[in-house]
Coordinates of C-alpha atoms in Angstrom, one line a residue:
X98 CA 97.1 53.2 81.5
X99 CA 98.7 53.5 84.9
X100 CA 96.8 55.2 87.7
X101 CA 100.0 56.5 89.3
X102 CA 102.7 58.6 87.7
X103 CA 105.5 60.9 88.8
X104 CA 104.8 64.6 89.5
X105 CA 105.1 66.6 86.2
X106 CA 105.6 70.4 86.3
X107 CA 105.5 72.4 83.1
X108 CA 105.9 75.9 81.8
X109 CA 104.5 77.8 78.8
X110 CA 104.7 81.4 77.7
X111 CA 101.2 81.6 76.3
X112 CA 101.0 85.3 75.3
X113 CA 97.3 85.6 76.2
X114 CA 94.7 83.4 74.8
X115 CA 93.0 82.1 77.9
X116 CA 89.8 84.0 76.9
X117 CA 89.8 82.5 73.4
X118 CA 89.4 79.0 72.1
X119 CA 92.4 78.3 69.9
X120 CA 95.3 78.6 72.5
X121 CA 93.1 77.2 75.3
X122 CA 92.5 74.0 73.2
X123 CA 96.3 73.7 72.4
X124 CA 97.0 74.2 76.1
X125 CA 94.5 71.4 77.1
X126 CA 96.0 69.0 74.5
X127 CA 99.5 69.6 75.8
X128 CA 98.5 69.1 79.4
X129 CA 96.8 65.8 78.5
X130 CA 99.6 64.6 76.3
X131 CA 102.4 65.2 78.9
X132 CA 100.2 64.4 81.9
X133 CA 101.0 67.7 83.5
X134 CA 100.0 68.2 87.1
X135 CA 101.2 71.8 87.4
X136 CA 101.7 74.2 84.5
X137 CA 103.2 77.7 85.0
X138 CA 101.9 80.3 82.5
X139 CA 103.6 83.5 81.5
X140 CA 102.1 86.6 79.8
X141 CA 98.6 85.7 80.7
X142 CA 97.6 89.3 79.8
X143 CA 94.8 89.4 82.3
X144 CA 93.6 92.2 84.6
X145 CA 91.1 92.6 87.4
X146 CA 88.2 93.2 85.0
X147 CA 88.5 89.6 83.8
X148 CA 87.0 87.0 86.2
X149 CA 88.8 83.6 86.5
X150 CA 85.5 81.7 85.9
X151 CA 85.2 83.3 82.4
X152 CA 88.5 81.8 81.3
X153 CA 88.9 78.7 79.2
X154 CA 91.0 76.6 81.5
X155 CA 91.1 72.7 81.3
X156 CA 88.5 70.7 83.2
X157 CA 89.6 69.6 86.7
X158 CA 92.2 72.2 87.0
X159 CA 92.5 75.3 89.3
X160 CA 94.0 78.5 88.1
X161 CA 96.0 80.7 90.5
X162 CA 96.9 84.0 88.9
X163 CA 99.1 87.1 89.5
X164 CA 98.0 89.8 87.1
X165 CA 100.3 92.7 86.2
X166 CA 99.3 95.8 88.1
X167 CA 99.7 98.2 85.2
X168 CA 98.0 97.5 81.8
X169 CA 96.8 94.2 80.5
X170 CA 100.1 92.6 79.3
X171 CA 102.3 90.4 81.4
X172 CA 101.3 88.5 84.5
X173 CA 101.7 84.9 85.4
X174 CA 99.8 82.0 87.0
X175 CA 99.7 78.3 87.9
X176 CA 97.3 75.7 86.5
X177 CA 97.1 73.0 89.1
X178 CA 95.4 69.6 88.7
X179 CA 92.6 68.9 91.2
X180 CA 94.4 65.6 92.1
X181 CA 97.3 67.6 93.6
X182 CA 97.0 68.5 97.3
X183 CA 98.7 71.9 97.7
X184 CA 98.8 75.0 99.9
X185 CA 98.8 78.4 98.2
X186 CA 99.0 80.3 101.4
X187 CA 102.8 80.2 101.3
X188 CA 104.1 82.9 103.6
X189 CA 106.5 84.6 101.1
X190 CA 105.5 88.2 100.8
X191 CA 107.7 91.1 99.5
X192 CA 107.5 94.8 99.3
X193 CA 109.6 94.8 96.1
X194 CA 107.9 96.3 93.1
X195 CA 107.2 94.6 89.8
X196 CA 107.6 91.0 91.0
X197 CA 105.4 88.5 89.1
X198 CA 105.4 85.2 90.9
X199 CA 103.0 82.6 92.3
X200 CA 104.0 80.1 95.0
X201 CA 102.5 76.8 96.2
X202 CA 103.6 74.1 98.5
X203 CA 102.9 70.4 97.7
X204 CA 101.3 68.9 100.7
X205 CA 102.8 65.8 102.3
X206 CA 106.1 66.9 100.8
X207 CA 108.9 69.5 101.2
X208 CA 108.5 70.9 97.7
X209 CA 107.9 74.6 97.1
X210 CA 107.1 75.6 93.5
X211 CA 107.2 79.1 92.1
X212 CA 105.9 80.0 88.7
X213 CA 107.4 83.4 87.7
X214 CA 107.8 85.8 84.9
X215 CA 110.6 88.4 84.7
X216 CA 110.1 90.8 81.9
X217 CA 113.1 93.0 80.9
X218 CA 111.1 96.2 80.6
X219 CA 109.1 95.6 83.8
X220 CA 111.4 94.1 86.4
X221 CA 115.1 94.8 86.5
X222 CA 117.3 91.7 87.0
X223 CA 118.9 93.1 90.2
X224 CA 115.4 93.6 91.7
X225 CA 114.4 90.0 90.8
X226 CA 117.6 88.6 92.2
X227 CA 117.0 90.5 95.5
X228 CA 113.6 88.8 95.6
X229 CA 115.1 85.5 94.7
X230 CA 117.6 85.8 97.6
X231 CA 114.9 86.9 100.1
X232 CA 112.8 83.9 99.2
X233 CA 115.6 81.4 99.4
X234 CA 116.7 82.7 102.8
X235 CA 113.1 82.2 104.0
X236 CA 113.0 78.7 102.5
X237 CA 116.2 77.5 104.0
X238 CA 116.2 73.7 104.2
X239 CA 113.3 73.3 101.7
X240 CA 113.2 71.8 98.3
X241 CA 112.5 74.7 95.9
X242 CA 111.7 74.8 92.2
X243 CA 111.5 78.0 90.2
X244 CA 110.0 77.7 86.7
X245 CA 109.4 80.5 84.3
X246 CA 110.8 83.0 81.8
X247 CA 113.9 84.7 83.3
X248 CA 114.8 86.6 80.1
X249 CA 118.5 85.9 80.6
X250 CA 120.0 83.8 77.8
X251 CA 121.7 80.8 79.4
X252 CA 124.0 80.4 76.4
X253 CA 125.7 83.8 76.8
X254 CA 127.9 82.8 79.7
X255 CA 130.1 85.9 79.3
X256 CA 127.1 88.3 79.6
X257 CA 126.9 90.4 82.7
X258 CA 123.3 89.4 83.4
X259 CA 124.2 85.7 83.1
X260 CA 127.0 86.1 85.5
X261 CA 124.8 87.8 88.1
X262 CA 122.2 85.1 87.8
X263 CA 124.8 82.3 88.0
X264 CA 126.4 83.8 91.1
X265 CA 123.0 84.1 92.8
X266 CA 122.2 80.4 92.0
X267 CA 125.5 79.1 93.2
X268 CA 125.2 80.9 96.5
X269 CA 122.1 78.7 97.3
X270 CA 123.4 75.5 95.6
X271 CA 120.8 75.9 92.8
X272 CA 121.1 74.6 89.3
X273 CA 119.4 75.5 86.0
X274 CA 118.3 72.3 84.3
X275 CA 117.1 73.4 80.8
X276 CA 119.9 73.0 78.2
X277 CA 118.2 73.4 74.8
X278 CA 116.9 76.5 73.1
X279 CA 113.4 77.6 74.2
X280 CA 113.0 80.6 71.8
X281 CA 113.8 81.1 68.2
X282 CA 113.2 84.6 66.8
X283 CA 113.7 86.0 63.4
X284 CA 115.3 89.4 62.9
X285 CA 115.4 90.3 59.2
X286 CA 117.2 87.4 57.5
X287 CA 118.7 86.1 60.7
X288 CA 117.4 83.8 63.4
X289 CA 118.4 84.0 67.0
X290 CA 118.4 81.1 69.4
X291 CA 118.1 81.6 73.1
X292 CA 117.4 79.7 76.3
X293 CA 115.4 82.1 78.5
X294 CA 112.8 79.7 79.9
X295 CA 114.3 78.0 82.9
X296 CA 113.8 75.5 85.7
X297 CA 116.0 76.3 88.7
X298 CA 116.1 74.0 91.7
X299 CA 118.1 72.8 94.7
X300 CA 116.7 69.3 94.5
X301 CA 117.9 68.1 91.1
X302 CA 118.6 64.6 92.5
X303 CA 114.8 64.2 92.8
X304 CA 114.4 64.9 89.0
X305 CA 113.6 62.1 86.7
X306 CA 113.9 64.3 83.6
X307 CA 114.0 67.9 82.5
X308 CA 113.4 68.8 78.8
X309 CA 112.1 71.3 76.2
X310 CA 108.9 70.2 74.6
X311 CA 108.0 70.4 70.8
X312 CA 104.8 72.4 71.7
X313 CA 105.0 76.2 71.0
X314 CA 101.8 77.9 71.9
X315 CA 103.2 81.4 72.1
X316 CA 106.6 82.3 70.7
X317 CA 108.4 80.1 73.2
X318 CA 108.8 76.3 73.3
X319 CA 107.2 74.8 76.4
X320 CA 109.4 73.1 79.1
X321 CA 108.7 70.5 81.8
X322 CA 110.4 68.5 84.5
X323 CA 109.4 65.2 86.0
X324 CA 110.0 64.6 89.7
X325 CA 110.2 61.3 91.6
X326 CA 107.0 62.1 93.6
X327 CA 104.0 59.8 93.0
X328 CA 100.7 61.3 91.9
X329 CA 97.6 59.3 91.8
X330 CA 94.9 59.6 89.1
X331 CA 91.5 60.2 90.8
X332 CA 88.5 58.0 90.0
X333 CA 86.5 60.8 88.3
X334 CA 89.2 61.2 85.6
X335 CA 89.1 57.5 84.6
X336 CA 87.4 56.5 81.3
X337 CA 88.5 52.8 81.5
X338 CA 86.9 50.3 83.7
X339 CA 90.1 48.4 84.4
X340 CA 91.9 51.6 85.5
X341 CA 89.0 52.6 87.7
X342 CA 89.0 49.2 89.4
X343 CA 92.8 49.4 89.9
X344 CA 92.5 52.8 91.5
X345 CA 89.6 51.7 93.7
X346 CA 91.6 48.7 94.9
X347 CA 94.6 50.9 95.7
X348 CA 92.4 53.2 97.8
X349 CA 90.8 50.3 99.7
X350 CA 94.1 48.7 100.5
X351 CA 95.6 52.0 101.6
X352 CA 92.7 52.9 104.0
X353 CA 92.5 49.3 105.2
X354 CA 96.2 49.4 106.2
X355 CA 95.7 52.9 107.7
X356 CA 92.7 52.1 109.9
X357 CA 93.2 48.4 110.5
X358 CA 97.0 48.0 110.7
X359 CA 98.6 44.7 111.7
X360 CA 99.8 44.8 115.3
X361 CA 103.3 43.8 116.1
X362 CA 104.0 42.2 119.5
X363 CA 107.5 42.6 120.6
X364 CA 109.0 39.9 122.8
X365 CA 112.2 39.7 124.8
X366 CA 115.0 37.5 123.4
X367 CA 114.7 35.2 126.5
X368 CA 111.0 34.7 126.0
X369 CA 110.0 31.0 126.1
X370 CA 106.8 29.7 124.6
X371 CA 105.2 27.2 127.0
X372 CA 108.0 27.3 129.6
X373 CA 108.5 24.1 131.7
X374 CA 108.5 24.1 135.5
X375 CA 112.2 23.5 135.6
X376 CA 112.8 26.5 133.3
X377 CA 110.6 28.8 135.5
X378 CA 112.4 27.6 138.7
X379 CA 115.8 28.2 137.1
X380 CA 114.9 31.7 136.0
X381 CA 113.6 32.6 139.4
X382 CA 116.8 31.3 141.1
X383 CA 118.9 33.2 138.5
X384 CA 117.1 36.5 139.2
X385 CA 117.4 36.0 143.0
X386 CA 121.2 35.4 142.8
X387 CA 121.6 38.4 140.5
X388 CA 120.0 40.7 143.0
X389 CA 122.2 39.2 145.7
X390 CA 125.4 39.8 143.6
X391 CA 124.4 43.4 142.9
X392 CA 123.9 44.1 146.6
X393 CA 127.3 42.6 147.5
X394 CA 128.9 44.7 144.7
X395 CA 127.3 47.9 145.9
X396 CA 128.9 47.3 149.3
X397 CA 132.3 47.0 147.7
X398 CA 131.8 50.2 145.7
X399 CA 130.7 52.2 148.8
X400 CA 133.6 51.0 150.9
X401 CA 136.1 52.4 148.4
X402 CA 138.5 49.5 149.0
X403 CA 139.4 49.4 145.3
X404 CA 138.6 45.7 144.9
X405 CA 141.4 44.6 147.1
X406 CA 140.2 41.0 147.0
X407 CA 141.3 40.6 150.7
X408 CA 138.5 42.2 152.8
X409 CA 135.3 40.3 153.6
X410 CA 133.2 42.5 151.3
X411 CA 135.3 41.7 148.2
X412 CA 135.4 38.0 149.1
X413 CA 131.6 37.9 149.6
X414 CA 131.1 39.7 146.2
X415 CA 133.4 37.2 144.4
X416 CA 131.5 34.3 146.0
X417 CA 128.1 35.8 145.0
X418 CA 129.4 36.3 141.4
X419 CA 130.6 32.6 141.2
X420 CA 127.2 31.5 142.5
X421 CA 125.3 33.7 140.1
X422 CA 127.4 32.7 137.1
X423 CA 126.8 28.9 137.7
X424 CA 123.1 29.5 138.0
X425 CA 123.1 31.7 134.8
X426 CA 124.8 29.0 132.8
X427 CA 122.5 26.3 134.1
X428 CA 119.5 28.5 133.3
X429 CA 120.6 29.1 129.8
X430 CA 121.1 25.4 129.2
X431 CA 117.6 24.6 130.6
X432 CA 115.8 27.3 128.6
X433 CA 117.6 26.3 125.4
X434 CA 116.5 22.7 125.9
X435 CA 113.0 23.9 126.6
X436 CA 112.8 25.9 123.4
X437 CA 114.1 22.9 121.4
X438 CA 111.5 20.6 123.0
X439 CA 108.8 23.1 122.1
X440 CA 109.9 23.2 118.5
X441 CA 110.0 19.4 118.2
X442 CA 106.5 19.1 119.8
X443 CA 105.1 21.7 117.4
X444 CA 106.5 19.9 114.4
X445 CA 105.2 16.6 115.6
X446 CA 101.7 18.1 116.2
X447 CA 101.7 19.4 112.6

């Protein structure tokens, strides 16, 4: 069992059941099986009379909810593992009615995740797309993932609602990543197949996978995506000694590198270890002649003679350059020999 895995975000249309045992148990089993770090839930069917601490949510998970204002049906929420550092104070507010969405930002990253539910009879598609557009404008330059039930079949590409949604996605370079059916319904003797549970993102290149799961807790199949963002298993969730030791070692190495980093000393390319007296004298002479040449050159520049090579200032500058060049070449030769001698002496001493 590895102590590190990629961030896994899932979605499930649960159709209530967080108060009972049966669906809550199925939910916990699915989360454990697929190592889900974040799970978006639709149709939570909760209201303000039901406290969060009375719900049967998996251990070591936090539940952020957005209940439907009228009645008990509908609503959405996010189940978030305690090992995920996140911020739920995302400044995305709207005055639009009937919007069911919950936002978080993954800390130490640029990922913004929205768990949403758009019910046909509660929120019109045009209203939801207006909200979508408003959010994407506010999150310009961010990596955004929308996951939930859009109630627009992704297989009916000629449908007006599909075209509206597709146009909105393209305007923000978003793609819908779920390709298989997520709901199978029976109407009389016929079965209908639709893809209405979606994952929409502008950072698909960060995805390792995106798929429909075999689990069907409500009347929809669950979906998930795996991102190339490392999540570490905390010590309190380990039930194997070897895994706990591995995690502890990882923590110790990380904090050692953070608080006791190796110091790097930068040195100039002309740095000489154990310089000889001859090298030091040559370097001093080179610097002195370089200053002399620069001074002569400045006089030529100020005189505006245009480097005539005839006046005394130009002649003196050329002489100073020749003198400096000879000393520079001599210094380079001496320092090179000095470095070679140091290397030979070091090898002999070893």
